[in-house]
XYZ file of C-alpha atoms in Angstrom:
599
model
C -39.699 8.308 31.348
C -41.044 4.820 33.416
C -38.357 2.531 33.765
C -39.893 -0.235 31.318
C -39.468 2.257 28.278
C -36.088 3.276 29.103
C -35.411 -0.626 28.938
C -37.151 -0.693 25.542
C -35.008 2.161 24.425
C -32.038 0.530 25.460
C -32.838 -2.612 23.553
C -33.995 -0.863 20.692
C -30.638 1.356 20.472
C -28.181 -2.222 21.578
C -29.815 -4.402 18.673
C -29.832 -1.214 16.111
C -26.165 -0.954 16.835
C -24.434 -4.611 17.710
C -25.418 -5.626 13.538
C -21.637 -7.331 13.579
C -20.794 -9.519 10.824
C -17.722 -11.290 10.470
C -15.149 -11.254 7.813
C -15.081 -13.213 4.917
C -13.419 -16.556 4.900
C -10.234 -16.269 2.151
C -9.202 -18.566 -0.504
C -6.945 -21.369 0.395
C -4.436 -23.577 -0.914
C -6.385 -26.431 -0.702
C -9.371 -24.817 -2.148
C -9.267 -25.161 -6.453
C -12.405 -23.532 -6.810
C -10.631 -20.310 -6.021
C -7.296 -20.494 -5.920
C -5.315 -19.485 -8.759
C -4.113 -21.812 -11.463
C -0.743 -22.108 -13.094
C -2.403 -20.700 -16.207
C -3.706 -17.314 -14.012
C -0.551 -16.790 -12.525
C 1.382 -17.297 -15.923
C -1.068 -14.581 -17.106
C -0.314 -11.949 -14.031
C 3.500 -12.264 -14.917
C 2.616 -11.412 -18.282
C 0.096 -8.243 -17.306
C 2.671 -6.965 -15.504
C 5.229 -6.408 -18.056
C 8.437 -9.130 -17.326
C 10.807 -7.260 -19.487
C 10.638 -4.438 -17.097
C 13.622 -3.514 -15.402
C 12.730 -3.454 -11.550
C 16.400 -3.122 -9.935
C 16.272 -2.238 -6.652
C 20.613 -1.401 -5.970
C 22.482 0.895 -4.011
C 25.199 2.315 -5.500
C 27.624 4.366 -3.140
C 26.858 6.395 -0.063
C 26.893 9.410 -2.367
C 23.921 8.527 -3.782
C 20.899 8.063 -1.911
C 19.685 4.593 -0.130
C 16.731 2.748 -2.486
C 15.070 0.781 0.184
C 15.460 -0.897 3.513
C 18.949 -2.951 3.907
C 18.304 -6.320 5.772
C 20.501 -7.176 8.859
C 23.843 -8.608 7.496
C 23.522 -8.218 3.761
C 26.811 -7.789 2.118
C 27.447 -4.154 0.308
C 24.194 -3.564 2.440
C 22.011 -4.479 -0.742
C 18.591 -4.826 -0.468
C 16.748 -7.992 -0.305
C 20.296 -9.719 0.729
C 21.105 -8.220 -3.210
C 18.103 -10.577 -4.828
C 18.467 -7.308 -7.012
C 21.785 -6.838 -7.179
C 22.652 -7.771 -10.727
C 19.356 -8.639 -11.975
C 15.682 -7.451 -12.524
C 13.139 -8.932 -10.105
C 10.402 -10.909 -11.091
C 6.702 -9.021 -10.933
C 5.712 -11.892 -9.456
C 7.035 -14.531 -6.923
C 5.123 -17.551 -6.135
C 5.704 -19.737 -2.775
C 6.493 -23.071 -3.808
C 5.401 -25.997 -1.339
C 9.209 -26.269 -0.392
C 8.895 -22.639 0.713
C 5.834 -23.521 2.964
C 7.475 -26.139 4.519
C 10.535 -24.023 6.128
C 10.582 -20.509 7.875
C 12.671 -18.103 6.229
C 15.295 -16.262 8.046
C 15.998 -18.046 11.331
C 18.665 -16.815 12.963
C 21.341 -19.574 12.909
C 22.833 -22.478 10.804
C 19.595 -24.166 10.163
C 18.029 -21.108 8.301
C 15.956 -21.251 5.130
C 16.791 -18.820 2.228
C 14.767 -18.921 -0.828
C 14.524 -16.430 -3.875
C 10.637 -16.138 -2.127
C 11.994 -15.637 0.879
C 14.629 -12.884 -0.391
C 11.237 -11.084 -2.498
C 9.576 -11.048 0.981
C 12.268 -9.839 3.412
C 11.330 -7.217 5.639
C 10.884 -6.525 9.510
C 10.433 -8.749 11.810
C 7.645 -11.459 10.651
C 5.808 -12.831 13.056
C 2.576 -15.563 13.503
C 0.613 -15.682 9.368
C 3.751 -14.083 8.003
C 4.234 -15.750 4.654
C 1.854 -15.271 1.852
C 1.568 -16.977 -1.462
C 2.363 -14.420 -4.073
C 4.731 -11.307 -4.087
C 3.687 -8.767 -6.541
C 6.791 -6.432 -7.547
C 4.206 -3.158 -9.388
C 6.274 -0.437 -11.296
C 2.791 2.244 -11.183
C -0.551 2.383 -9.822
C -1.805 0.481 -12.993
C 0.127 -2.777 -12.250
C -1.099 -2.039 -8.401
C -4.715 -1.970 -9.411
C -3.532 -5.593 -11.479
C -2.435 -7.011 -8.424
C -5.679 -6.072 -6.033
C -8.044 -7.299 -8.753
C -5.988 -10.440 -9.308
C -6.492 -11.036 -5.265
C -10.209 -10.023 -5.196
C -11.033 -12.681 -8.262
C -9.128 -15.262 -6.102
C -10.325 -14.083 -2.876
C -7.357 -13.526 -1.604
C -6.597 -11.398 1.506
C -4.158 -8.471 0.571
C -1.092 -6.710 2.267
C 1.394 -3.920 1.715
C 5.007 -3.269 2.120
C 7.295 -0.291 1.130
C 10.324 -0.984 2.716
C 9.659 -3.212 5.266
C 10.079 -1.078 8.378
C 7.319 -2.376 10.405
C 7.734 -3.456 13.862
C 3.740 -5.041 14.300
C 3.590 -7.331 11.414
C 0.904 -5.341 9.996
C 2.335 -6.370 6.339
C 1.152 -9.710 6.807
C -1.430 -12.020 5.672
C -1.387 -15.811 5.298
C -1.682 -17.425 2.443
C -2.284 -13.649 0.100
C -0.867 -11.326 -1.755
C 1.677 -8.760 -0.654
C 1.968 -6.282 -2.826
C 5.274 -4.371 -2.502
C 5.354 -0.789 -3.460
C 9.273 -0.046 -3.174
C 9.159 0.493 -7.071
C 7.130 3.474 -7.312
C 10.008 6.172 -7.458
C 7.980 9.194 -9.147
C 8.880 12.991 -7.703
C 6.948 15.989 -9.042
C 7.547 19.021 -7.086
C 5.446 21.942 -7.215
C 7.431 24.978 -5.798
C 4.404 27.612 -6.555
C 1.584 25.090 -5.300
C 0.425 25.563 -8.991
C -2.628 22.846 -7.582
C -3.860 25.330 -5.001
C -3.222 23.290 -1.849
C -1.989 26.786 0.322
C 0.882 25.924 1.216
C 3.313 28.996 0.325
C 6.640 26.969 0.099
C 4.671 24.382 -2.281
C 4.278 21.055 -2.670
C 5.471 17.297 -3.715
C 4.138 14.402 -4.656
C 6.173 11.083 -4.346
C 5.647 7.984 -5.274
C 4.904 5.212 -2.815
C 8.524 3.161 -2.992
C 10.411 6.377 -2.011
C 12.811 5.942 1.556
C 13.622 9.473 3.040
C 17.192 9.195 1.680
C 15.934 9.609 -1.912
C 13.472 12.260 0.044
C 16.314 14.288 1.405
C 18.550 14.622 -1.617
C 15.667 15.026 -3.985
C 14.315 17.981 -1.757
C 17.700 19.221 -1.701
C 18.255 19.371 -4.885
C 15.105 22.241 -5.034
C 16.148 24.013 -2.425
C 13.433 22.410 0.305
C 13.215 19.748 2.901
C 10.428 18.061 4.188
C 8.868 17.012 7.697
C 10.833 13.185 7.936
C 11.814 10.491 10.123
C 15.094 9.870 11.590
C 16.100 6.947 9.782
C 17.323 7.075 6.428
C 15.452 3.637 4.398
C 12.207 4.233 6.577
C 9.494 4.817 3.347
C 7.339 7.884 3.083
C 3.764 6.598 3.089
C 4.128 4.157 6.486
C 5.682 6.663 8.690
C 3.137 9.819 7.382
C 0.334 7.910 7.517
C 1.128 6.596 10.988
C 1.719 9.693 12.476
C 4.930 10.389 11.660
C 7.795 11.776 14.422
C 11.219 13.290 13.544
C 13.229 16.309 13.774
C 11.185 18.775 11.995
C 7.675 17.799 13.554
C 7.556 20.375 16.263
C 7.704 23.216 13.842
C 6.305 21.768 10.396
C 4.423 19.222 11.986
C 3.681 15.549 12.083
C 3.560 13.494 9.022
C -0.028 13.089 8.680
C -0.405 16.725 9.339
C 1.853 17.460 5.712
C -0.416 14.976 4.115
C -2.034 16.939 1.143
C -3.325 14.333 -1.234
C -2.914 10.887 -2.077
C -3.650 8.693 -4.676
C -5.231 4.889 -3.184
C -6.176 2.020 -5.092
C -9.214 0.632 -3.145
C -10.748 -2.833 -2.447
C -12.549 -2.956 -5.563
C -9.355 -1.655 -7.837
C -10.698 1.603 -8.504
C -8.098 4.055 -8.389
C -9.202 7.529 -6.518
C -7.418 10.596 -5.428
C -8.525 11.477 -1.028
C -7.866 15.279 -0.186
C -9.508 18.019 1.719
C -12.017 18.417 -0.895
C -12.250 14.905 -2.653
C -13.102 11.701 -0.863
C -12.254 13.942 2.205
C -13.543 11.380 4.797
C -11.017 8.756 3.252
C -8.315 11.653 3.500
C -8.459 12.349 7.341
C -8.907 8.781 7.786
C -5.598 7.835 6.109
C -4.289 11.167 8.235
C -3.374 8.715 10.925
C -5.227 5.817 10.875
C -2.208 3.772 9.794
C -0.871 1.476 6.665
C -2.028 -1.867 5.309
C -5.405 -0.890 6.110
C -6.791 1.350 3.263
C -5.932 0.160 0.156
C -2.795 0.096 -1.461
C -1.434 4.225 -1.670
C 0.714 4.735 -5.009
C 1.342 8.338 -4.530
C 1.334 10.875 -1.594
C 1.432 14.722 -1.778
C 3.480 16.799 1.256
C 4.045 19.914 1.858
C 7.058 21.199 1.132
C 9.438 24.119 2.926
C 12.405 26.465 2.424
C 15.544 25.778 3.719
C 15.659 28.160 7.090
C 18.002 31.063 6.559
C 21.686 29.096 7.985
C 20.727 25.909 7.011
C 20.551 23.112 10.424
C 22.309 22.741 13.253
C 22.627 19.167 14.672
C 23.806 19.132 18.097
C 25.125 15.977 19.880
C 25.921 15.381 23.870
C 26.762 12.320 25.670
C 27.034 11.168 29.548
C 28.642 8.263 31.828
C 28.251 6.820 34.940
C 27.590 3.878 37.276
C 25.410 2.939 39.945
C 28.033 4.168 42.353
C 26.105 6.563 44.770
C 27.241 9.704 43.435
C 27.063 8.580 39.781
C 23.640 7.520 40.007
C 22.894 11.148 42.235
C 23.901 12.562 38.724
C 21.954 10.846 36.673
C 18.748 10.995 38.514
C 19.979 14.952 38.714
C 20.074 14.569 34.790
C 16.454 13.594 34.787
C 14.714 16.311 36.829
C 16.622 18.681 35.343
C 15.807 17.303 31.583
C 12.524 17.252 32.518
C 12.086 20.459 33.202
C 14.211 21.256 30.115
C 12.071 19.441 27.570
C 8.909 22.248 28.777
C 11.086 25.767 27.682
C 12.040 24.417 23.889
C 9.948 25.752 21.400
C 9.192 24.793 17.974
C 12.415 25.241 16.128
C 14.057 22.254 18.028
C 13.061 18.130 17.900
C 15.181 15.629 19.001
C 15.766 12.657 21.080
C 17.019 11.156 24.369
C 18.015 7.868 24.950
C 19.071 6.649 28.844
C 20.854 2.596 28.884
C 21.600 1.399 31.969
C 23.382 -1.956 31.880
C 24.195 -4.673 34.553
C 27.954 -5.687 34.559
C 27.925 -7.604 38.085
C 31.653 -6.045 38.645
C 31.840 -4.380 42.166
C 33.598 -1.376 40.829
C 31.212 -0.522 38.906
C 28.618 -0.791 41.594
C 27.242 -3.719 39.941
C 26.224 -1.624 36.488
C 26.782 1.487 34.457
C 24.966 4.312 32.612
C 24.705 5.892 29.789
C 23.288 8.978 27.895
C 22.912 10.494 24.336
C 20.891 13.522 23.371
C 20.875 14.551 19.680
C 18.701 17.974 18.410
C 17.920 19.476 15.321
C 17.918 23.328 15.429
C 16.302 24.618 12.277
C 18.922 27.664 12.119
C 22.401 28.676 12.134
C 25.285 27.648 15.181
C 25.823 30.789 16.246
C 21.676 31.550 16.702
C 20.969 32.563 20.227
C 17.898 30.266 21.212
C 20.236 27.004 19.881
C 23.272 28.634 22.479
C 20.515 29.716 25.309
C 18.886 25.955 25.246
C 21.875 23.350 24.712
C 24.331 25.885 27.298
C 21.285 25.558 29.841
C 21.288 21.527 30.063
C 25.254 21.483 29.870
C 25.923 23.923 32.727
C 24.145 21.958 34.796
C 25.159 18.343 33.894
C 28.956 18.449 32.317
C 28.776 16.388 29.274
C 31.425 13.732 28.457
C 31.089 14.763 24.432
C 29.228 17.519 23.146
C 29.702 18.858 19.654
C 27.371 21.265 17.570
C 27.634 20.446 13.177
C 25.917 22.877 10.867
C 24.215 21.350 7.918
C 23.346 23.536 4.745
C 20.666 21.339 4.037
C 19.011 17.821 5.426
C 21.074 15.450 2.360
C 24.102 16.419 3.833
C 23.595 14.691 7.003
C 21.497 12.057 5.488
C 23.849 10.510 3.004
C 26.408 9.683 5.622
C 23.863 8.740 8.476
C 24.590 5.484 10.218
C 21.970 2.621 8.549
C 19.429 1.287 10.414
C 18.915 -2.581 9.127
C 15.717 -4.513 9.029
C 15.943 -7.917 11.093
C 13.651 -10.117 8.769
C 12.627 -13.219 11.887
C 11.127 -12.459 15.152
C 13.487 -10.158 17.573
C 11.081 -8.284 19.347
C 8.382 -11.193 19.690
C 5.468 -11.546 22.231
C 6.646 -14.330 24.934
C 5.455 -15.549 28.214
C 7.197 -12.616 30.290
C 7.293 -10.475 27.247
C 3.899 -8.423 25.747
C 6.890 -7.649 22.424
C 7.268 -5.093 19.646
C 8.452 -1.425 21.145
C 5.719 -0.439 23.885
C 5.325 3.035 23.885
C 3.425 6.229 25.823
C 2.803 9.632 24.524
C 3.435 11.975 27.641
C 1.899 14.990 27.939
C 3.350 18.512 29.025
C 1.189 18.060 32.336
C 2.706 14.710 32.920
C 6.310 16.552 32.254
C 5.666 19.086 34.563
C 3.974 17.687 37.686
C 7.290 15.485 37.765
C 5.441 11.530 37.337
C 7.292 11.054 34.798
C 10.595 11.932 36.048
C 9.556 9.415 39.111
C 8.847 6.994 37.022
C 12.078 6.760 34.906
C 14.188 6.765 37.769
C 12.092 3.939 39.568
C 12.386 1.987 36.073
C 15.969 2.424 35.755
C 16.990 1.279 39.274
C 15.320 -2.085 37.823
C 18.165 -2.824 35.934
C 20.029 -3.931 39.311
C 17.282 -5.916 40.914
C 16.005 -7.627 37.569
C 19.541 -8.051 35.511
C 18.128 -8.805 32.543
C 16.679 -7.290 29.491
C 13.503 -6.330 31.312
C 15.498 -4.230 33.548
C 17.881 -2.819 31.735
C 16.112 -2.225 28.865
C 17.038 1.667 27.130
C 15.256 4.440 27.502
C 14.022 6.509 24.403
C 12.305 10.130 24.421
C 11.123 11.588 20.978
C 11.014 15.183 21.733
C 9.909 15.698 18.126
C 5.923 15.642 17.842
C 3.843 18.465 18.447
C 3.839 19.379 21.889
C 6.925 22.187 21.759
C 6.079 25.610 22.490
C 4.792 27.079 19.499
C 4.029 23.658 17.406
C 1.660 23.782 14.808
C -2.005 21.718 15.740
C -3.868 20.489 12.998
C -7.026 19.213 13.599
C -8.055 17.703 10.891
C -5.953 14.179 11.636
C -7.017 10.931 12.968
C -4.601 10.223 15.312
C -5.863 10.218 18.995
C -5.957 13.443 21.001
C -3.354 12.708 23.262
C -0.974 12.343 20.554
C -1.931 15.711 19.197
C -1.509 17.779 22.565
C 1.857 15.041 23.875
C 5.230 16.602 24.475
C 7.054 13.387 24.489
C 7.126 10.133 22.930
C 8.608 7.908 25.571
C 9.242 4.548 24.332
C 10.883 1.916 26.604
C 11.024 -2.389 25.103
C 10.701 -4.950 27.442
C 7.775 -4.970 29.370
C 5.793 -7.489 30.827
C 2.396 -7.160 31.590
C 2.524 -6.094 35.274
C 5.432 -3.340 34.245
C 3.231 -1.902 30.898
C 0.449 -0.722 33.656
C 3.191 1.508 35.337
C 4.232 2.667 31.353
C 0.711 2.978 30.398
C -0.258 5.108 34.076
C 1.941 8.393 32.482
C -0.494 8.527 29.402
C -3.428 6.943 27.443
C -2.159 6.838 24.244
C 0.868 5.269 22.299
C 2.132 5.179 18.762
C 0.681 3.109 15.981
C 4.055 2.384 14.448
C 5.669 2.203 18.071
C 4.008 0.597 20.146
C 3.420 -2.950 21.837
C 2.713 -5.946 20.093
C 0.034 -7.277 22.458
C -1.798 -4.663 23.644
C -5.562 -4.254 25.086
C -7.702 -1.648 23.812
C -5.606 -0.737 21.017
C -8.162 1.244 19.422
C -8.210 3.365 22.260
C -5.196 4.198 22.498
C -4.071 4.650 19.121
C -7.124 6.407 18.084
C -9.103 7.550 21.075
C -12.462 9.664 20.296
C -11.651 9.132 16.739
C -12.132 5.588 16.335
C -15.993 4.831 16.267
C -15.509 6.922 12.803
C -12.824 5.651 11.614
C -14.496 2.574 11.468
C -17.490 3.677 9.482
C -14.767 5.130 6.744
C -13.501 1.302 7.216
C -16.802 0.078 6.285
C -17.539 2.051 3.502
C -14.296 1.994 1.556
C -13.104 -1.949 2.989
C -16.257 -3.598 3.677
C -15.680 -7.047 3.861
C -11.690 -6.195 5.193
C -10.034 -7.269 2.453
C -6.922 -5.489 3.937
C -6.697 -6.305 7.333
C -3.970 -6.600 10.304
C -3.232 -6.753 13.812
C -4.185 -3.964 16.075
C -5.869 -2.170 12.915
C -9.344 -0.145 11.965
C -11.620 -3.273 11.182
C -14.790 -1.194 11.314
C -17.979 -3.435 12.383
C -16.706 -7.015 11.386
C -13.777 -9.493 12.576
C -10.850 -9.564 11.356
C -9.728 -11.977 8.924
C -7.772 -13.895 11.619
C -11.464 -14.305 13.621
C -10.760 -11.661 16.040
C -14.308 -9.985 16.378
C -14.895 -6.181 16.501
C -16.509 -5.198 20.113
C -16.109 -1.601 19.941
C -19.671 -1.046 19.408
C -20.598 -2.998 21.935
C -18.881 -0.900 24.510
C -20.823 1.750 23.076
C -23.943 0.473 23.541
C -23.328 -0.702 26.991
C -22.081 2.418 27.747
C -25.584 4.072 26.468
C -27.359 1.331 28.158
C -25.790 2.073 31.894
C -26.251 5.601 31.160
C -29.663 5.226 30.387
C -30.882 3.228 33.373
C -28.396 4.790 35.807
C -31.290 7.416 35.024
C -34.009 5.193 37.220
């Protein structure tokens, strides 16, 4: 082919392909011709049933947690106990004393309204506060709520619990819909619906935590792939990804994803599985929350109780940066390295490393510690849980180790240390700071050709030249994804390949932008709910390969991105903060070198 039609080919192909439009500008405040009226909003209280009890209360720790508990609420209520001793409202409205303060700051001066108590959740950064909070009881008052924002053009986000590190439940001046009411459990223990799973099935309702999960499941005899912590809800971590104790032998959370039921864009409500709306189904399988539509209902698989129940084992270690000490611990690391490659699917668990600077001479200017806790799914006394844990602790002598057998998951659960919710800006982007919780997944390659036991140790000795949280920041390994000998590997999932084939999700806060290049060298992918804040090709590495068609499920099911958020699937338009979508540029210039490389 002459060089001048490869050039016309390449034009042809860049201006078939670069057709980007921009997101629609949302209703304002300030606009009347669109925004709602005392007389609409009077009318979506009143749609939405006011007499409706919608408590949201914790009881006692024998019963299970309802939702997320904010940092510092008393009798760890949630929403600071809004809910305590009275129904909420469907519907809260911001008043123009609300958008004059910020909610939540973290001293004297702070701002508590009843809006601000109805909005509470993780960590709200830049375009946090929207103008309505819609409190739904079932899908039918969801589908209320979107149509109410649509009419108004107003842009539209979602919150279960409020366990989101990104701020991707966000959108100025819109509605956030909070699902935390949806409570509904059906189990199916002879997958009556056909789904193929042989220990059955279960469909929750959107507002479920894993606490109500765990004691629910239980209570049939079955547990459920999960999370670690016991308020984090159901639909953000599965749809994320989903990590925890269970994934290396049931799998991740978006691989357990069987059904859902979505209310879309428009209002409809639809059902997304293998066989119906499939391409919306593996989409959701991954391509994480606030993004789709507004998910009422999910369906998991379910599992039998292993013969012997679970078997939690805990070790710790100390030390300082005394010569010898440290010898140990960078001792521990090889050897845990190598470690982490022989487990095989019936173990997940996690390793967290915190060095700390004292500045006290006897302490060679810092300390160190360790904690390892693992999930067996089997009996104490089972050889591979002895073989494994006996392996690491010959070689390293523990300060505390301790071995607890569980007859099911709730038993653990209900007396699990709670994990609060800080509701203003802890982990926030600064000018030495990219913020949120950057993350890499590592790979069993990575494991094994020892770069990433270099790299720990190298980040770890920072602690004494840096002394501050950028140095001494903790160390966190997830041995619980997919990448155990033996895991299970679905392919039908979203998330990006090196999540699917990772041993390891390593996850270490505080980096600046020259340190995230040495994070980001053992891996090219990182968690969507774990991950940094800011963060340069996102969509490659949360999504990878999978992206470019993720995007065309975004067009066709979100067109004009009525839910949107940061670092999310925004198809072939901007954003609704102006951000524009250039991934299919870099396909086209890709093509485009490709093609006259040819010459």
């Amino acid at each position: 082919m002459s060089q001048a039609k490869l050039i016309a080919l390449a034009a042809v192909v860049f201006l078939s392909c670069t057709q980007v439009t921009y997101a629609k500008t949302f209703c304002k405040p300030s606009n009347t011709t669109c925004w709602p009226n005392s007389t609409e909003i009077d009318a979506l209280k009143q749609s939405l049933g006011p007499s409706i009890n919608r408590q949201l209360k914790w009881t006692n720790s024998s019963q299970p947690r309802v939702t997320a508990v904010p940092i510092n609420s008393a009798s760890d209520q949630p929403l600071y106990g809004l809910s305590q001793n009275a129904s909420l409202d469907p519907v809260y409205v911001r008043s123009q004393v609300d958008l004059g303060n910020t909610c939540f700051q973290p001293d004297a001066s702070r701002y508590i309204s009843t809006f601000c108590l109805a909005s509470v959740r993780n960590y709200p950064y830049e375009g946090w506060t929207p103008a309505f909070v819609v409190w739904p009881v079932n899908a039918s008052q969801v589908q209320i709520a979107v149509k109410f924002a649509r009419k108004h053009n107003l842009c539209i986000s979602v919150a279960g619990t409020g366990h989101d590190f990104l701020n991707r439940h966000s959108c100025a001046d819109g509605v956030l819909i909070r699902t935390a009411l949806l409570k509904d459990a059906v189990w199916d223990l002879t997958d009556t619906k056909g789904f193929g799973n042989a220990d059955g099935n279960v469909k929750f309702g959107a507002g479920l935590v894993f606490s109500e999960v765990h004691k629910s499941a239980a209570d049939n005899n079955r547990y459920v792939s999960s999370g670690w912590a016991t308020t984090v809800g159901i639909i953000g971590w599965s749809i994320g990804g989903g990590h925890g104790p269970f994934s290396p032998g049931k799998g991740l959370g978006v691989d357990n994803i069987l059904e859902v039921d979505i209310v879309l864009n428009s209002g409809e409500l639809v059902t997304a599985n293998s066989m119906q709306n499939s391409d919306l189904w593996w989409a959701i399988r991954g391509g994480g929350g606030s993004n789709w539509g507004v998910i009422t209902a999910i369906t998991i698989k379910a599992y039998k109780i292993p013969t012997g129940g679970f078997s939690f084992w805990q070790a710790s270690w100390q030390g300082t940066f005394c010569n010898a000490s440290l010898s140990q611990l960078d001792s521990f690391v090889d050897i845990y390295q190598n470690w982490t490659l022989t487990l095989n699917n019936q173990f997940g668990g996690l390793t967290f490393i915190s060095p700390s600077f004292t500045n006290k001479t006897s302490d060679c200017l810092g300390t160190w510690s360790i904690y390892m806790s693992y999930v067996f799914q089997g009996p104490s006394t089972n050889a591979n849980l002895t073989q494994f844990t006996t392996a690491l602790t010959n070689a390293i002598k523990p300060t505390t180790s301790s071995t607890t057998s569980y007859a099911n998951w709730w038993l653990l659960v209900q007396n699990k240390a709670l994990e609060p919710i800080w509701p203003f800006a802890y982990l926030t982007p600064s000018s030495d700071y990219i913020g949120g919780l950057p993350s890499v997944l590592v790979s069993r390659e990575v494991m094994s050709n020892g770069k990433w036991a270099a790299y720990a140790k190298a980040r770890i000795r920072e602690c004494l030249t840096r002394k501050n949280d950028n140095g001494c920041t903790r160390h966190e390994m997830y041995q619980d994804i997919t990448g155990n000998v033996g895991s299970p590997q679905d392919q039908q999932v979203s998330i990006s390949e090196g999540f699917r084939s990772a041993i390891v999700h390593y996850l270490v806060a505080y980096q600046d932008s020259t340190q995230i290049k040495a994070l980001y060298s053992l891996g090219n992918n990182s968690y969507f709910s774990e991950s940094a804040y800011t963060m340069d090709g996102f969509a490659e590495r949360y999504w990878g390969s999978n992206y470019q068609r993720l995007q065309e499920i975004k067009a066709k099911y979100d067109p004009e991105s009525d839910f949107a958020c940061t670092h999310c699937v925004i198809g072939a338009t901007a954003s609704s903060d102006g951000i524009t979508q250039f991934a299919s540029y870099y396909l086209v210039l890709t093509l485009m070198s490709i093609l006259i490389s040819l010459f």
